Amino acid sequence: MRITDKHEAFYREHGYAIVENFCTPSELQDALQNFDKVMPGWVDFANNPSGPKPRYYDKPFPDQRGIPHFPYPENALNDLTFHPELRRFATLMGDGEEMYCEQSHLSYKASGQRDFEQAMHMDYSNHSLAYPPDVPKYWQTAYLYYFTDVTLESGPTAVCSKQHYPERILVPPYHTRESRPEIYDHEVKVTCPAGSLLIYGMRTFHRGTAITGDNHGRLGMFVTYAPKACRWMGIVGWPVSAGKREFRDWIEQASVEDRTAIGFPEPGHDYWTQETLDGVAGRYPGMDMTPYEMQK
Ligand SMILES: [Fe+2]
């Protein structure tokens, strides 16, 4: 297991964990190649931000929230989104609850682009309509892959151990340096080699920090899992993208398990009737409907 018992123990105690070199060298290489396919020029640019500025350097990407989202063309980033370890650990933290992937989007930052300094915050402010209790059944697990080395200069994520905010109710989900200095004083800047993974949650204070100097870049991908039963959670709604050609292509060729992981009705669900089988098959002509037919 790439997320070890030690990572788990640290996560339970502090609300975050860093898994250095989570990706194998070939997964990292494929992820970078795939990144370049989605965001042409960004891999070179992150390595050398003095070079020509790539597309979307100063314009939003034409996708949900102005950022490239799942499904990505080619497989490497999709595969990392659904990496079995991410699902296993999210399910473990959820005490066996079935999980779905509520977020997968890319992160790309470079010197000079803008100021990336954020205030300390918790992500439940845009991942939940309600409030994240300290209860496994309702636990969302957030991951941030880093595809480039993260140094102190390249805008490391800062996280603060939950030991420094032990109060029962964590409202508001953000604090300035003035309103809660100790959260900033005890922050840890996540520096790590390319291919590493940060694990955190909706009850973890963290923030993006500024890229300093004029020659640094950082590429990554956010992936979050939430209990499938909790419709009040999630940063995006996948159906809004379902009309896109690449999304339909992904639905058609995905495994049943991966489809289920974005909230698609699973085989055996009451939803499946002759009408829905025919309707879904009509909408996605390339999809193998057998697993849904067999277990209805
Ligand atoms: Fe955040």
Short mmCIF file of C-alpha atoms and ligand atoms in Angstrom, two decimals:
data_model
loop_
_atom_site.label_atom_id
_atom_site.label_comp_id
_atom_site.label_asym_id
_atom_site.label_seq_id
_atom_site.Cartn_x
_atom_site.Cartn_y
_atom_site.Cartn_z
CA MET A 1 0.00 0.00 0.00
CA ARG A 2 1.37 3.39 -0.97
CA ILE A 3 -0.58 5.15 1.77
CA THR A 4 0.89 3.36 4.75
CA ASP A 5 -0.29 2.86 8.33
CA LYS A 6 2.16 5.57 9.29
CA HIS A 7 0.53 8.04 6.89
CA GLU A 8 -2.86 7.02 8.23
CA ALA A 9 -1.82 7.55 11.84
CA PHE A 10 -0.34 10.96 10.98
CA TYR A 11 -3.51 11.91 9.08
CA ARG A 12 -5.73 10.93 11.99
CA GLU A 13 -3.62 12.94 14.42
CA HIS A 14 -2.97 16.04 12.31
CA GLY A 15 -5.66 16.17 9.61
CA TYR A 16 -3.17 15.88 6.76
CA ALA A 17 -0.41 13.60 5.49
CA ILE A 18 2.25 13.85 2.82
CA VAL A 19 2.95 10.75 0.76
CA GLU A 20 6.31 11.42 -0.86
CA ASN A 21 6.82 9.85 -4.29
CA PHE A 22 3.30 8.42 -4.36
CA CYS A 23 3.50 8.09 -8.16
CA THR A 24 5.89 5.65 -9.78
CA PRO A 25 8.39 7.28 -12.18
CA SER A 26 6.39 6.05 -15.17
CA GLU A 27 3.07 7.29 -13.72
CA LEU A 28 4.68 10.69 -13.20
CA GLN A 29 6.10 10.75 -16.71
CA ASP A 30 2.73 9.76 -18.19
CA ALA A 31 0.94 12.35 -16.03
CA LEU A 32 3.25 15.10 -17.31
CA GLN A 33 2.77 14.00 -20.89
CA ASN A 34 -0.98 13.96 -20.36
CA PHE A 35 -0.81 17.37 -18.65
CA ASP A 36 0.88 18.75 -21.72
CA LYS A 37 -1.89 17.35 -23.89
CA VAL A 38 -4.56 19.13 -21.80
CA MET A 39 -2.55 22.32 -21.27
CA PRO A 40 -0.06 22.55 -24.14
CA GLY A 41 3.19 24.24 -23.18
CA TRP A 42 2.65 24.16 -19.42
CA VAL A 43 5.12 21.40 -18.62
CA ASP A 44 7.95 23.28 -20.34
CA PHE A 45 6.76 26.55 -18.87
CA ALA A 46 6.64 25.19 -15.31
CA ASN A 47 10.25 24.10 -15.76
CA ASN A 48 11.30 27.40 -17.24
CA PRO A 49 8.85 30.25 -16.66
CA SER A 50 11.13 32.66 -18.50
CA GLY A 51 10.11 30.93 -21.75
CA PRO A 52 7.08 31.81 -23.91
CA LYS A 53 3.81 32.05 -22.03
CA PRO A 54 1.47 29.14 -22.75
CA ARG A 55 -2.28 29.35 -23.40
CA TYR A 56 -4.46 30.02 -20.37
CA TYR A 57 -1.62 31.79 -18.62
CA ASP A 58 -3.91 34.74 -18.00
CA LYS A 59 -7.29 33.49 -19.26
CA PRO A 60 -9.71 31.03 -17.73
CA PHE A 61 -9.88 27.56 -19.25
CA PRO A 62 -13.27 26.94 -20.93
CA ASP A 63 -14.50 24.33 -18.44
CA GLN A 64 -16.26 24.27 -15.09
CA ARG A 65 -14.83 26.92 -12.76
CA GLY A 66 -12.47 28.09 -15.55
CA ILE A 67 -10.11 25.17 -14.91
CA PRO A 68 -9.50 21.90 -16.82
CA HIS A 69 -11.55 19.11 -15.28
CA PHE A 70 -11.95 15.37 -15.56
CA PRO A 71 -12.34 13.62 -17.91
CA TYR A 72 -9.01 14.45 -19.50
CA PRO A 73 -8.03 13.33 -22.98
CA GLU A 74 -5.85 10.20 -22.74
CA ASN A 75 -5.66 8.03 -19.65
CA ALA A 76 -2.88 8.95 -17.23
CA LEU A 77 -4.69 11.75 -15.35
CA ASN A 78 -8.00 9.87 -15.37
CA ASP A 79 -6.21 6.82 -13.96
CA LEU A 80 -4.62 8.87 -11.17
CA THR A 81 -8.06 10.35 -10.41
CA PHE A 82 -9.40 6.84 -9.84
CA HIS A 83 -6.22 5.40 -8.36
CA PRO A 84 -7.30 2.46 -6.19
CA GLU A 85 -5.25 3.78 -3.28
CA LEU A 86 -7.19 7.06 -3.26
CA ARG A 87 -10.46 5.19 -3.20
CA ARG A 88 -9.25 2.70 -0.62
CA PHE A 89 -8.06 5.39 1.77
CA ALA A 90 -11.20 7.53 1.32
CA THR A 91 -13.37 4.47 2.02
CA LEU A 92 -11.25 3.63 5.06
CA MET A 93 -11.64 7.16 6.43
CA GLY A 94 -15.37 6.90 5.71
CA ASP A 95 -15.58 3.71 7.75
CA GLY A 96 -16.60 1.66 4.72
CA GLU A 97 -19.05 4.17 3.19
CA GLU A 98 -19.24 3.97 -0.59
CA MET A 99 -17.41 6.91 -2.11
CA TYR A 100 -17.72 8.93 -5.28
CA CYS A 101 -15.26 11.28 -6.90
CA GLU A 102 -16.62 14.81 -6.48
CA GLN A 103 -13.61 16.68 -7.86
CA SER A 104 -10.76 16.22 -10.29
CA HIS A 105 -9.20 19.36 -11.70
CA LEU A 106 -5.76 20.55 -12.64
CA SER A 107 -3.71 23.18 -10.90
CA TYR A 108 -1.07 25.19 -12.78
CA LYS A 109 0.85 28.09 -11.35
CA ALA A 110 3.93 30.00 -12.40
CA SER A 111 5.97 33.05 -11.46
CA GLY A 112 4.44 36.32 -12.54
CA GLN A 113 1.02 34.86 -13.30
CA ARG A 114 -0.70 36.32 -10.24
CA ASP A 115 -0.46 36.38 -6.45
CA PHE A 116 -1.26 32.89 -5.15
CA GLU A 117 -1.16 33.82 -1.47
CA GLN A 118 -4.37 32.68 0.23
CA ALA A 119 -5.80 33.02 3.71
CA MET A 120 -6.04 29.91 5.88
CA HIS A 121 -9.28 28.15 5.00
CA MET A 122 -11.15 24.87 5.00
CA ASP A 123 -12.50 23.52 1.75
CA TYR A 124 -15.97 22.76 3.05
CA SER A 125 -16.83 26.35 2.08
CA ASN A 126 -17.15 25.18 -1.55
CA HIS A 127 -17.35 21.38 -1.17
CA SER A 128 -20.45 21.15 1.03
CA LEU A 129 -23.80 22.87 1.35
CA ALA A 130 -23.83 21.95 5.02
CA TYR A 131 -21.05 21.38 7.60
CA PRO A 132 -18.39 18.62 7.89
CA PRO A 133 -18.86 16.83 11.23
CA ASP A 134 -16.04 14.76 12.71
CA VAL A 135 -17.91 11.58 11.79
CA PRO A 136 -16.50 8.93 9.40
CA LYS A 137 -19.84 8.39 7.64
CA TYR A 138 -19.67 11.97 6.37
CA TRP A 139 -15.92 12.18 5.75
CA GLN A 140 -14.63 13.73 2.52
CA THR A 141 -11.00 13.03 1.69
CA ALA A 142 -9.11 15.56 -0.43
CA TYR A 143 -5.91 14.86 -2.34
CA LEU A 144 -3.47 17.10 -4.14
CA TYR A 145 -1.01 15.51 -6.54
CA TYR A 146 2.15 17.46 -7.29
CA PHE A 147 3.63 16.78 -10.71
CA THR A 148 6.63 19.09 -10.29
CA ASP A 149 9.06 19.43 -7.39
CA VAL A 150 7.60 21.69 -4.73
CA THR A 151 10.14 24.00 -3.12
CA LEU A 152 9.68 26.90 -0.72
CA GLU A 153 9.82 29.22 -3.75
CA SER A 154 7.30 27.43 -5.96
CA GLY A 155 4.12 28.20 -3.98
CA PRO A 156 3.99 25.26 -1.57
CA THR A 157 0.65 24.44 0.05
CA ALA A 158 0.74 25.40 3.74
CA VAL A 159 -1.18 23.18 6.17
CA CYS A 160 -1.75 23.41 9.89
CA SER A 161 -2.19 20.42 12.19
CA LYS A 162 -5.68 20.14 13.66
CA GLN A 163 -4.04 20.04 17.08
CA HIS A 164 -3.96 23.84 16.85
CA TYR A 165 -7.72 24.28 16.38
CA PRO A 166 -9.37 21.78 18.71
CA GLU A 167 -12.66 23.65 19.10
CA ARG A 168 -15.88 21.68 18.58
CA ILE A 169 -17.36 23.85 15.82
CA LEU A 170 -15.07 24.99 13.03
CA VAL A 171 -16.87 28.10 11.82
CA PRO A 172 -15.94 30.28 9.96
CA PRO A 173 -14.02 28.20 7.42
CA TYR A 174 -11.30 30.86 7.03
CA HIS A 175 -9.07 32.98 9.18
CA THR A 176 -6.76 35.89 8.56
CA ARG A 177 -3.37 36.12 10.21
CA GLU A 178 -4.91 38.71 12.52
CA SER A 179 -7.98 36.71 13.51
CA ARG A 180 -6.11 33.46 14.24
CA PRO A 181 -2.32 33.99 14.27
CA GLU A 182 -1.46 30.60 15.80
CA ILE A 183 -2.82 28.75 12.75
CA TYR A 184 -0.34 30.66 10.62
CA ASP A 185 2.46 30.38 13.16
CA HIS A 186 2.18 26.58 13.14
CA GLU A 187 1.74 26.11 9.42
CA VAL A 188 3.89 23.57 7.62
CA LYS A 189 4.87 24.22 4.02
CA VAL A 190 4.54 21.09 1.95
CA THR A 191 7.79 20.79 0.01
CA CYS A 192 8.23 17.47 -1.73
CA PRO A 193 9.49 15.83 -4.89
CA ALA A 194 7.41 15.62 -8.07
CA GLY A 195 4.99 12.69 -7.89
CA SER A 196 4.08 13.26 -4.24
CA LEU A 197 0.57 13.45 -2.81
CA LEU A 198 -0.91 15.63 -0.08
CA ILE A 199 -3.92 14.18 1.75
CA TYR A 200 -6.16 16.51 3.69
CA GLY A 201 -9.84 17.00 4.46
CA MET A 202 -12.68 19.44 4.89
CA ARG A 203 -11.66 20.08 8.53
CA THR A 204 -8.03 20.91 7.70
CA PHE A 205 -6.81 24.49 7.67
CA HIS A 206 -4.55 25.04 4.68
CA ARG A 207 -3.73 27.71 2.12
CA GLY A 208 -1.95 28.33 -1.14
CA THR A 209 1.20 30.42 -0.77
CA ALA A 210 2.88 32.86 -3.11
CA ILE A 211 5.40 31.85 -5.73
CA THR A 212 8.49 33.84 -4.92
CA GLY A 213 11.23 34.74 -7.37
CA ASP A 214 10.72 34.84 -11.10
CA ASN A 215 11.57 31.35 -12.24
CA HIS A 216 9.25 28.85 -10.60
CA GLY A 217 6.25 26.82 -11.62
CA ARG A 218 4.00 24.20 -10.05
CA LEU A 219 1.72 21.66 -11.67
CA GLY A 220 -0.77 19.51 -9.81
CA MET A 221 -4.20 17.94 -9.69
CA PHE A 222 -6.90 18.12 -6.99
CA VAL A 223 -9.00 14.99 -6.44
CA THR A 224 -11.68 14.69 -3.74
CA TYR A 225 -13.83 11.76 -2.69
CA ALA A 226 -17.09 12.08 -0.77
CA PRO A 227 -19.60 9.58 0.60
CA LYS A 228 -21.90 8.71 -2.26
CA ALA A 229 -25.05 9.07 -0.18
CA CYS A 230 -24.34 12.74 0.60
CA ARG A 231 -25.87 14.85 -2.13
CA TRP A 232 -24.99 18.05 -0.29
CA MET A 233 -21.30 17.53 -1.01
CA GLY A 234 -19.21 18.19 -4.10
CA ILE A 235 -17.42 21.07 -5.77
CA VAL A 236 -18.74 20.28 -9.25
CA GLY A 237 -21.73 18.62 -10.83
CA TRP A 238 -20.56 16.13 -13.43
CA PRO A 239 -23.86 16.13 -15.37
CA VAL A 240 -23.18 19.70 -16.51
CA SER A 241 -20.29 18.27 -18.57
CA ALA A 242 -22.10 15.15 -19.76
CA GLY A 243 -23.01 16.67 -23.11
CA LYS A 244 -19.38 17.11 -24.09
CA ARG A 245 -17.94 14.72 -26.67
CA GLU A 246 -14.95 13.81 -24.47
CA PHE A 247 -17.17 13.16 -21.49
CA ARG A 248 -19.42 10.87 -23.53
CA ASP A 249 -16.32 9.11 -24.88
CA TRP A 250 -15.11 8.54 -21.33
CA ILE A 251 -18.48 7.21 -20.15
CA GLU A 252 -18.55 4.79 -23.06
CA GLN A 253 -15.13 3.27 -22.47
CA ALA A 254 -14.82 3.51 -18.65
CA SER A 255 -14.93 0.48 -16.39
CA VAL A 256 -18.13 -0.04 -14.42
CA GLU A 257 -16.17 0.72 -11.26
CA ASP A 258 -14.88 4.07 -12.56
CA ARG A 259 -18.31 5.05 -13.87
CA THR A 260 -19.80 4.27 -10.47
CA ALA A 261 -17.07 6.41 -8.91
CA ILE A 262 -18.49 9.56 -10.49
CA GLY A 263 -22.03 8.76 -9.36
CA PHE A 264 -23.34 6.80 -12.36
CA PRO A 265 -26.06 4.30 -11.26
CA GLU A 266 -24.37 1.01 -10.46
CA PRO A 267 -25.42 -2.43 -11.75
CA GLY A 268 -28.24 -3.79 -9.65
CA HIS A 269 -29.61 -0.34 -8.77
CA ASP A 270 -33.41 0.04 -8.93
CA TYR A 271 -32.84 2.66 -11.57
CA TRP A 272 -32.18 0.00 -14.21
CA THR A 273 -35.33 -0.94 -16.11
CA GLN A 274 -35.82 -1.77 -19.77
CA GLU A 275 -36.60 1.89 -20.35
CA THR A 276 -33.41 3.20 -18.71
CA LEU A 277 -31.28 0.48 -20.32
CA ASP A 278 -32.58 1.48 -23.74
CA GLY A 279 -32.30 5.18 -22.97
CA VAL A 280 -28.72 5.02 -21.67
CA ALA A 281 -27.70 2.74 -24.55
CA GLY A 282 -29.24 5.24 -26.96
CA ARG A 283 -27.39 8.13 -25.40
CA TYR A 284 -24.06 6.27 -25.20
CA PRO A 285 -24.04 3.94 -28.19
CA GLY A 286 -20.47 2.71 -27.52
CA MET A 287 -21.21 1.60 -23.95
CA ASP A 288 -21.32 -2.07 -23.04
CA MET A 289 -24.67 -2.38 -21.25
CA THR A 290 -24.18 -6.03 -20.30
CA PRO A 291 -23.21 -5.46 -16.63
CA TYR A 292 -26.32 -3.34 -16.13
CA GLU A 293 -28.60 -5.82 -17.87
CA MET A 294 -27.28 -8.82 -16.04
CA GLN A 295 -27.86 -7.52 -12.54
CA LYS A 296 -31.05 -5.54 -12.83
FE FE B 1 -8.27 24.98 -0.34
#
